């Protein structure tokens, strides 16, 4: 399968600071077209396209929009989730830095679809360049009359504002993001109600990922049928995969959904660095799953992965070459979760610390076969407990890397005795 | 800029709290939030100081302790760790003569660990103030630090950075 680009279509080709370049490449045609459509038609088109959220959960975007659309409570809001922080993921940064207008147009279309007159772009605090690019994009769009009051004489008004995070991974979770945006600590809320019902300021709110939003203008412009010609039946379209770790050409590659993992690693990313063989690939970022070499033929789409117990997550593929220590790597991941746990609920606060400590213990005593085996099963039990009882998905995340690591690479943790 | 002028740029609504704290912190030559900043922000937004404090403590980018004029944040997340991020941190500690979390004696550079900077395609990575640097090597680190230190000649006695003449 060759590369196929939607989210990265303009990246590296047009000047990201020039709205003229973007318009010349067909930009804002989708938005102008939508202004002559009804909101319901826009949503129907997105629903028909089968677009699923690219932020990690893969939730159908059209359904989310419809929920917000059907609510009779006003005002409504749209939030672009640009808080990218999942280790191994850098697709949103590339879109924001190299093609900010495509994301902005997506925000505008989402806002138009649910009659929101205010939208926020929540950029993580460390993303200085993406923030700068987006600020310029918003200012330029305003000067071009694409934002503000009575846009292009349509009677529709929209204001887009940038909000900044301040160094919390958890604030990428939609409700934590909403709380953070309201100027509070980024604590999760209990679901339901979902943000589309009661989000920011307890009003209906669409929260969508940058990559998801960057697909919207293309779908509106070219139509849902065109979009459906790519990808699989249940996961149409393309996806950006970020390959990193022990590969020769790390980077962001966009391909149709369902592309085999093997092709991503060996064709796009040029194979394993230093001529080694592959040990495993962690698919989906820190909260993803370890895929053994025997499963490299697997298709990369939500359902194929799910049917085998894996996750697509944000599309990160972290490759580990032969000779890498899995316990060491897993320890890094568990340390990450421990640091990022917000502490609101007990299972996550205490659990992430216990998991990290247990892993540290295993690392310190690699030869204790029986004791380590017991520790491992305790870790599995604890992460399962956390999966069932944590308030938000952060506490539910360690389950995936831990169980997949134990399932496929148990001997790595036991050492030889 | 005076604190009140910074505050006056914002509408007094709680949703602006993070933006206000960012601005106040950036405005401070030592890159941190003073107790007076917190009190003034609380008054401005009609919040209690404790709730502002609670927000400040939650987010890792805010500091209540003075920091150096320049911040180096090294990525300690899994991909960078895998590709030598820890050696980079150790090398930096050696070069600067401080441990992570500390500030050099001249108050110039603070070294902080950070989580994934979204630069995993070029691991190991670090952030110097607002600039990302990837594919780090020991030689590159020395260059980066020299680059930070060099403009120090342009710092005048009042501690403000002079504009470079074009
Ligand atoms: C701990 C955690 C971190 C997350 N971080 C992000 C993130 O950085 N960016 C993002 O778009 N979604 C992130 N999400 C997913 C969001 O909760 C949400 O599903 C997403 O923004 C919805 O947008 P989408 O439907 O377009 O994918 C995160 C979720 C969790 C649980
Ligand atoms: S892991 Fe270091 S930048 Fe992502």
XYZ file of C-alpha atoms and ligand atoms in Angstrom:
618
model
C 0.000 0.000 0.000
C 1.437 3.405 -0.872
C 1.201 6.367 1.440
C -2.149 8.116 1.171
C -2.515 11.546 2.667
C -5.444 13.494 4.040
C -4.295 14.870 7.378
C -0.770 15.400 6.086
C -1.811 16.375 2.559
C -0.456 19.896 2.730
C 2.178 19.350 5.378
C 5.600 20.288 4.126
C 4.177 21.409 0.794
C 2.416 24.698 1.461
C 3.646 27.571 3.571
C 1.801 27.066 6.858
C 1.832 30.782 7.564
C 0.084 31.686 4.344
C -3.674 31.443 4.196
C -3.396 32.155 0.468
C -1.401 28.966 -0.050
C -3.985 27.000 1.846
C -6.855 28.462 -0.147
C -5.004 27.813 -3.398
C -4.747 24.161 -2.368
C -8.526 23.969 -2.070
C -8.680 25.169 1.483
C -11.897 26.624 2.927
C -13.847 25.285 -0.075
C -15.402 22.784 2.306
C -16.435 25.489 4.715
C -17.851 27.686 1.961
C -19.755 24.707 0.608
C -21.123 23.926 4.072
C -22.444 27.472 4.491
C -24.931 26.616 1.733
C -25.893 23.355 3.431
C -28.024 22.871 6.527
C -26.389 21.768 9.761
C -28.237 18.474 9.564
C -26.821 17.824 6.084
C -23.277 18.481 7.250
C -23.711 16.039 10.116
C -25.339 13.474 7.842
C -22.360 13.657 5.496
C -19.894 13.119 8.350
C -21.996 10.264 9.684
C -22.120 8.684 6.251
C -18.364 8.945 5.896
C -17.934 6.685 8.910
C -15.156 8.893 10.274
C -13.976 7.747 13.683
C -12.097 9.824 16.233
C -8.357 9.747 15.734
C -7.546 10.801 19.305
C -7.493 7.282 20.655
C -10.959 5.998 21.336
C -12.173 5.692 17.737
C -15.653 6.937 18.587
C -17.815 7.721 15.527
C -17.534 11.456 14.986
C -20.919 11.837 13.329
C -22.662 10.260 16.295
C -20.902 12.612 18.690
C -21.928 15.622 16.632
C -25.501 14.412 16.389
C -25.792 14.144 20.162
C -24.626 17.718 20.556
C -26.835 18.824 17.665
C -29.942 17.233 19.143
C -29.507 18.902 22.501
C -31.822 21.860 22.974
C -29.505 23.551 25.432
C -27.627 26.631 24.186
C -24.907 27.907 23.860
C -22.929 24.995 22.460
C -19.182 24.748 22.156
C -16.521 23.021 20.084
C -13.117 22.122 21.472
C -10.163 20.994 19.428
C -8.051 18.656 21.509
C -4.451 19.624 20.773
C -3.077 18.421 24.074
C -1.123 15.643 22.423
C 0.968 13.990 25.093
C 0.809 10.275 24.476
C 4.442 9.085 24.344
C 5.326 8.116 20.802
C 2.703 10.390 19.240
C 3.564 13.540 17.323
C 1.046 13.678 14.507
C -0.965 16.607 15.857
C 2.167 18.690 16.267
C 3.011 18.163 12.617
C -0.490 19.135 11.463
C -0.530 22.241 13.660
C 2.937 23.336 12.648
C 2.702 22.607 8.946
C -0.971 22.928 8.085
C -2.840 24.709 10.897
C -5.630 25.912 8.606
C -6.872 22.392 7.882
C -7.460 21.847 11.587
C -9.021 25.292 11.943
C -11.370 24.635 9.035
C -12.405 21.419 10.741
C -13.164 23.377 13.896
C -15.237 25.845 11.888
C -17.210 23.071 10.209
C -17.868 21.339 13.525
C -19.043 24.626 15.003
C -21.309 25.320 12.057
C -22.741 21.813 12.257
C -23.946 22.206 15.840
C -24.546 25.991 15.680
C -21.786 26.772 18.141
C -20.630 30.374 18.107
C -17.567 29.829 20.207
C -14.825 27.270 19.736
C -11.652 26.625 21.685
C -8.376 25.132 20.604
C -6.705 23.642 23.644
C -2.983 23.454 22.893
C -0.642 21.839 25.360
C 1.637 24.270 27.135
C 4.866 22.865 25.746
C 3.735 23.224 22.127
C 5.076 26.716 21.543
C 5.490 26.577 17.780
C 2.112 24.913 17.115
C 0.464 27.570 19.263
C 2.173 30.334 17.335
C 1.137 28.835 14.004
C -2.437 28.396 15.111
C -2.598 31.951 16.443
C -1.483 33.220 13.073
C -3.953 30.978 11.269
C -6.842 32.291 13.369
C -5.797 35.901 12.852
C -5.479 35.387 9.102
C -8.830 33.649 8.863
C -10.396 36.536 10.751
C -8.807 39.051 8.373
C -10.107 37.036 5.442
C -13.617 37.266 6.839
C -13.811 33.550 7.545
C -14.191 34.110 11.270
C -16.100 36.732 13.185
C -19.592 38.083 12.726
C -21.805 37.218 9.774
C -19.214 35.098 7.976
C -19.275 35.681 4.204
C -22.749 37.122 4.524
C -24.233 33.851 5.744
C -25.491 35.245 9.036
C -23.409 32.698 10.907
C -20.893 34.001 13.474
C -18.013 32.204 15.075
C -15.170 33.091 17.396
C -12.214 30.755 17.909
C -9.954 31.124 20.911
C -6.725 29.410 21.893
C -6.411 27.977 25.388
C -3.175 26.705 26.820
C -2.467 23.670 28.935
C 0.324 23.735 31.455
C 1.985 20.359 31.516
C -0.512 17.661 32.323
C -0.859 14.536 30.180
C -4.194 13.769 31.754
C -5.683 17.011 30.423
C -5.865 15.273 27.034
C -8.743 13.230 28.427
C -11.862 15.043 27.324
C -13.399 15.841 30.698
C -10.081 16.749 32.316
C -9.550 19.026 29.330
C -12.936 20.617 29.902
C -12.155 21.206 33.586
C -8.743 22.602 32.716
C -10.285 24.875 30.120
C -12.606 26.233 32.801
C -9.511 27.215 34.793
C -9.520 24.371 37.285
C -7.362 21.408 38.164
C -7.636 18.825 35.408
C -9.727 16.297 37.276
C -11.989 13.830 35.459
C -15.748 13.957 35.720
C -17.993 10.954 35.956
C -19.477 9.765 32.639
C -22.266 9.859 31.597
C -23.266 12.575 30.865
C -20.736 12.818 28.062
C -19.263 16.145 26.907
C -21.631 16.166 23.929
C -24.449 16.398 26.473
C -22.853 18.414 29.257
C -19.327 19.588 28.559
C -17.637 22.895 29.096
C -19.677 25.175 31.398
C -22.070 22.182 31.479
C -23.222 22.959 27.952
C -23.186 20.578 24.962
C -19.617 20.384 23.716
C -17.879 18.555 20.913
C -14.332 17.505 21.771
C -12.383 16.276 18.762
C -8.782 15.491 18.057
C -6.683 17.613 15.678
C -6.306 14.805 13.150
C -10.047 14.041 13.217
C -10.833 17.682 12.534
C -8.306 17.916 9.723
C -10.259 15.218 7.856
C -13.564 17.095 8.042
C -12.913 19.699 5.288
C -11.911 16.948 2.868
C -15.026 14.918 3.590
C -17.325 17.903 3.091
C -15.531 18.962 -0.074
C -15.127 15.573 -1.736
C -18.074 13.769 -0.212
C -18.520 10.809 2.082
C -18.465 8.291 -0.762
C -14.998 9.398 -1.750
C -13.858 9.027 1.845
C -15.279 5.546 2.054
C -13.181 4.385 -0.892
C -10.249 4.382 1.518
C -9.644 2.219 4.523
C -11.858 -0.603 5.681
C -15.618 -0.953 5.962
C -15.718 -0.106 9.660
C -12.668 2.160 9.784
C -12.784 4.248 6.621
C -10.212 6.805 5.613
C -6.569 7.210 6.402
C -4.616 7.378 9.614
C -1.320 8.935 10.555
C 1.012 6.458 12.188
C 3.970 7.794 14.091
C 6.839 5.352 13.963
C 9.615 5.766 16.458
C 12.126 3.854 18.511
C 14.504 1.421 16.832
C 13.611 2.096 13.206
C 15.791 3.480 10.444
C 13.473 6.282 9.384
C 11.315 7.356 12.309
C 8.544 9.763 11.415
C 4.870 10.297 10.723
C 3.437 8.247 7.863
C -0.126 8.389 6.684
C -1.732 5.384 5.068
C -5.153 3.869 4.594
C -6.668 2.195 7.604
C -5.946 -1.501 7.516
C -2.355 -1.167 6.335
C -0.338 -4.118 7.675
C 1.916 -3.324 10.619
C 4.770 -5.019 8.818
C 4.534 -2.578 5.950
C 4.600 0.400 8.282
C 7.739 -0.807 9.979
C 9.668 -2.252 7.039
C 8.526 -0.215 4.047
C 7.676 3.190 5.474
C 10.075 3.332 8.382
C 12.877 1.524 6.606
C 13.174 -1.471 8.912
C 14.881 -1.962 12.233
C 17.846 0.214 13.091
C 21.378 -1.194 13.147
C 20.386 -4.217 11.066
C 18.745 -5.917 14.017
C 15.605 -8.011 14.113
C 12.432 -6.808 15.755
C 11.638 -7.743 19.319
C 8.249 -6.104 19.644
C 6.263 -3.029 18.715
C 4.229 -1.101 21.222
C 1.172 -0.003 19.263
C -0.952 2.865 20.575
C 1.497 4.734 22.773
C 2.082 4.229 26.478
C -1.442 2.941 26.974
C -1.125 0.630 24.001
C -0.277 -3.028 23.645
C 2.921 -4.912 22.846
C 2.639 -6.776 19.568
C 4.886 -9.838 19.134
C 6.782 -10.445 15.869
C 4.389 -13.280 15.002
C 1.550 -10.761 14.609
C 3.271 -8.320 12.281
C 0.919 -9.146 9.411
C -1.913 -7.656 11.380
C -4.040 -4.973 9.771
C -3.944 -1.625 11.455
C -7.554 -0.581 11.946
C -9.712 -0.358 15.040
C -11.579 -3.617 14.629
C -8.819 -5.890 13.340
C -6.642 -4.848 16.248
C -9.441 -5.146 18.754
C -10.359 -8.641 17.618
C -6.869 -9.773 18.610
C -6.820 -7.881 21.890
C -4.681 -4.986 20.666
C -5.456 -1.282 20.470
C -4.803 1.325 17.809
C -4.863 4.235 20.262
C -3.347 7.375 18.855
C -1.539 5.510 16.081
C 1.876 5.477 17.726
C 4.117 2.541 16.864
C 7.137 2.303 19.146
C 9.500 -0.326 17.834
C 11.935 -2.207 20.055
C 14.812 -4.002 18.388
C 16.306 -7.288 19.527
C 18.319 -6.925 22.700
C 16.121 -4.266 24.278
C 15.042 -4.912 27.834
C 11.286 -5.111 28.051
C 11.180 -4.837 31.868
C 13.229 -1.645 31.647
C 10.907 -0.222 29.007
C 7.774 -1.193 30.907
C 9.227 0.414 34.011
C 9.528 3.667 32.079
C 5.883 3.434 31.071
C 4.677 2.676 34.582
C 6.751 5.546 35.929
C 5.027 7.764 33.400
C 1.566 6.720 34.583
C 2.521 7.157 38.203
C 3.717 10.675 37.506
C 0.640 11.610 35.484
C -2.035 10.143 37.758
C -4.077 13.053 39.069
C -4.807 11.412 42.407
C -8.534 11.943 42.411
C -9.500 8.284 42.630
C -7.793 5.737 44.880
C -7.358 2.795 42.462
C -5.318 4.922 40.081
C -3.403 6.931 42.676
C -2.338 3.945 44.764
C -2.319 1.466 41.894
C 0.055 3.306 39.586
C 2.536 3.665 42.449
C 2.286 0.000 43.410
C 2.750 -1.087 39.818
C 5.803 1.051 39.371
C 7.335 -0.170 42.615
C 6.643 -3.786 41.764
C 8.346 -3.336 38.418
C 11.303 -1.637 40.062
C 11.599 -4.597 42.388
C 11.604 -7.024 39.479
C 14.264 -4.966 37.723
C 16.429 -4.922 40.827
C 16.251 -8.701 41.208
C 16.138 -10.139 37.703
C 17.064 -13.639 38.836
C 14.306 -14.362 41.332
C 12.232 -16.587 39.128
C 9.488 -17.690 41.485
C 9.101 -14.407 43.325
C 9.027 -12.441 40.087
C 6.458 -14.730 38.602
C 4.274 -14.066 41.617
C 4.872 -10.321 41.368
C 3.891 -10.399 37.727
C 0.588 -12.108 38.359
C -0.074 -9.649 41.162
C 0.603 -6.805 38.749
C -1.808 -8.301 36.264
C -4.439 -8.655 38.952
C -3.927 -5.092 40.167
C -4.066 -3.587 36.696
C -7.276 -5.529 36.032
C -8.717 -4.150 39.229
C -7.711 -0.659 38.123
C -9.293 -1.268 34.733
C -12.573 -2.004 36.440
C -12.590 0.600 39.177
C -10.684 3.704 38.047
C -12.650 6.848 37.446
C -11.044 7.801 34.153
C -9.151 6.014 31.391
C -5.725 6.859 32.824
C -6.083 4.321 35.616
C -7.490 1.885 33.096
C -4.479 2.223 30.807
C -1.658 0.264 32.523
C -3.691 -2.890 32.004
C -2.930 -2.952 28.281
C 0.885 -2.778 28.237
C 1.174 -5.000 31.310
C -1.065 -7.825 30.185
C 0.280 -7.872 26.631
C 3.875 -7.840 27.885
C 3.173 -10.704 30.251
C 1.243 -12.612 27.644
C 3.944 -12.565 24.996
C 7.182 -11.890 26.822
C 6.829 -13.409 30.257
C 10.262 -15.017 30.203
C 11.904 -11.630 29.847
C 10.792 -10.820 33.349
C 11.822 -14.040 34.993
C 15.447 -14.273 34.033
C 17.309 -17.550 34.079
C 17.783 -19.327 37.310
C 5.449 44.809 32.867
C 3.598 45.619 36.043
C 1.462 42.834 37.424
C -1.705 44.896 37.072
C -0.999 45.518 33.433
C -0.626 41.803 32.842
C -3.925 41.132 34.571
C -5.664 43.910 32.710
C -5.111 42.064 29.409
C -7.631 39.464 30.471
C -11.294 39.394 31.223
C -11.782 38.533 34.888
C -13.240 35.081 34.350
C -11.984 31.839 35.827
C -11.602 30.230 32.400
C -8.677 32.591 31.848
C -6.837 31.421 34.952
C -4.255 29.274 33.178
C -3.554 31.954 30.599
C -3.125 34.525 33.368
C -0.741 32.298 35.291
C 1.294 31.666 32.136
C 1.533 35.398 31.480
C 2.521 36.247 35.030
C 5.140 33.540 35.067
C 6.581 34.603 31.709
C 6.657 38.157 32.960
C 8.826 37.234 35.909
C 12.550 37.285 35.048
C 12.996 34.289 37.319
C 10.297 32.299 35.610
C 8.082 31.633 38.596
C 4.905 32.714 40.360
C 5.260 34.695 43.569
C 2.819 34.559 46.458
C 1.803 38.103 45.531
C 1.015 36.876 42.021
C -1.311 34.270 43.463
C -3.029 36.766 45.766
C -3.471 39.304 42.994
C -4.833 36.651 40.620
C -7.252 35.404 43.264
C -8.518 38.943 43.882
C -8.791 39.611 40.170
C -10.872 36.497 39.514
C -12.762 36.618 42.791
C -11.405 33.215 43.818
C -9.767 32.147 47.041
C -6.007 32.142 47.057
C -6.058 28.489 48.070
C -7.952 27.490 44.941
C -5.483 29.392 42.767
C -2.674 27.695 44.664
C -4.345 24.342 44.047
C -4.394 24.954 40.310
C -0.772 26.110 40.269
C 0.354 22.991 42.102
C -1.505 20.709 39.700
C 0.292 21.812 36.555
C 3.955 20.986 36.162
C 4.760 24.011 34.032
C 4.112 26.409 36.907
C 6.720 26.941 39.587
C 6.434 28.548 43.005
C 10.196 28.650 43.364
C 12.531 30.973 41.480
C 14.040 29.376 38.405
C 16.768 30.319 35.982
C 16.175 32.719 33.151
C 16.333 29.783 30.775
C 14.615 26.444 31.188
C 15.909 23.201 29.777
C 13.288 20.474 29.809
C 14.625 17.073 28.865
C 12.222 14.379 27.795
C 12.144 11.407 30.122
C 9.308 9.545 28.432
C 9.673 5.963 27.166
C 10.854 6.592 23.600
C 13.518 9.092 24.579
C 14.560 6.900 27.492
C 14.919 4.014 25.087
C 17.178 6.022 22.820
C 19.439 7.399 25.502
C 17.450 10.135 27.209
C 18.866 9.276 30.582
C 22.442 9.642 29.387
C 21.471 13.025 28.019
C 20.131 14.101 31.394
C 23.260 12.830 33.161
C 25.491 14.588 30.643
C 23.541 17.805 31.113
C 23.866 17.532 34.872
C 27.595 17.170 34.401
C 27.883 20.057 31.961
C 25.855 22.404 34.128
C 27.133 21.158 37.460
C 23.613 20.757 38.858
C 21.076 17.992 39.418
C 17.716 18.014 37.702
C 15.286 20.363 39.380
C 18.114 22.737 40.278
C 19.298 26.056 38.927
C 22.875 26.988 38.078
C 24.584 29.230 40.645
C 24.472 32.228 38.348
C 20.707 31.798 38.172
C 20.899 31.335 34.462
C 19.703 27.853 33.621
C 17.244 25.509 35.303
C 17.206 21.852 34.365
C 13.901 20.008 34.514
C 12.790 16.587 33.388
C 9.727 16.573 31.194
C 7.315 14.122 29.705
C 7.006 13.346 26.009
C 7.557 16.525 24.018
C 5.977 15.180 20.848
C 9.377 14.879 19.234
C 9.743 11.105 19.474
C 10.652 10.892 15.788
C 13.861 12.681 16.735
C 14.541 11.189 20.144
C 16.202 11.997 22.430
C 14.731 15.461 22.615
C 14.701 18.487 24.846
C 13.105 21.880 24.962
C 15.149 25.028 25.581
C 12.646 27.713 26.540
C 10.470 27.667 23.413
C 12.689 25.745 21.040
C 12.698 22.001 20.453
C 15.966 20.193 19.874
C 16.023 16.596 18.726
C 18.515 13.866 17.793
C 20.677 14.899 20.707
C 24.260 13.839 21.087
C 26.773 14.883 23.690
C 28.451 17.195 21.204
C 25.122 18.772 20.339
C 24.377 19.348 24.015
C 27.546 21.343 24.409
C 26.589 23.430 21.411
C 23.116 24.059 22.776
C 24.397 25.142 26.149
C 27.008 27.394 24.602
C 24.189 28.885 22.552
C 22.194 29.639 25.678
C 25.157 31.017 27.550
C 26.441 33.189 24.776
C 23.715 35.824 24.696
C 24.561 36.337 28.378
C 26.969 38.990 27.182
C 23.945 40.943 26.135
C 22.429 40.965 29.604
C 22.787 44.387 31.155
C 23.114 45.131 34.837
C 19.411 45.446 35.500
C 18.999 41.859 34.452
C 17.012 42.579 31.330
C 17.939 41.145 28.035
C 18.952 43.750 25.475
C 17.535 43.615 22.000
C 20.071 42.516 19.510
C 20.691 45.326 17.010
C 19.899 44.408 13.469
C -5.223 9.854 29.597
C -5.780 10.271 28.279
C -5.103 11.152 27.479
C -5.624 11.552 26.260
N -4.905 12.416 25.515
C -5.419 12.828 24.336
C -4.692 13.741 23.545
O -3.596 14.147 23.909
N -5.225 14.163 22.366
C -6.450 13.706 21.943
O -6.890 14.115 20.894
N -7.159 12.838 22.673
C -6.674 12.377 23.860
N -7.403 11.508 24.601
C -8.704 11.043 24.091
C -9.798 12.030 24.469
O -10.307 11.668 25.731
C -10.958 11.992 23.511
O -11.327 10.680 23.311
C -10.662 12.615 22.186
O -10.210 13.923 22.319
C -11.903 12.609 21.359
O -11.619 13.085 20.079
P -11.799 12.170 18.805
O -13.169 11.560 18.879
O -11.637 13.085 17.677
O -10.737 11.130 18.880
C -6.875 11.073 25.826
C -7.547 10.184 26.634
C -7.018 9.780 27.834
C -7.787 8.834 28.658
S 9.241 10.319 24.147
Fe 10.566 12.006 24.145
S 9.631 13.344 22.773
Fe 8.218 11.707 22.863
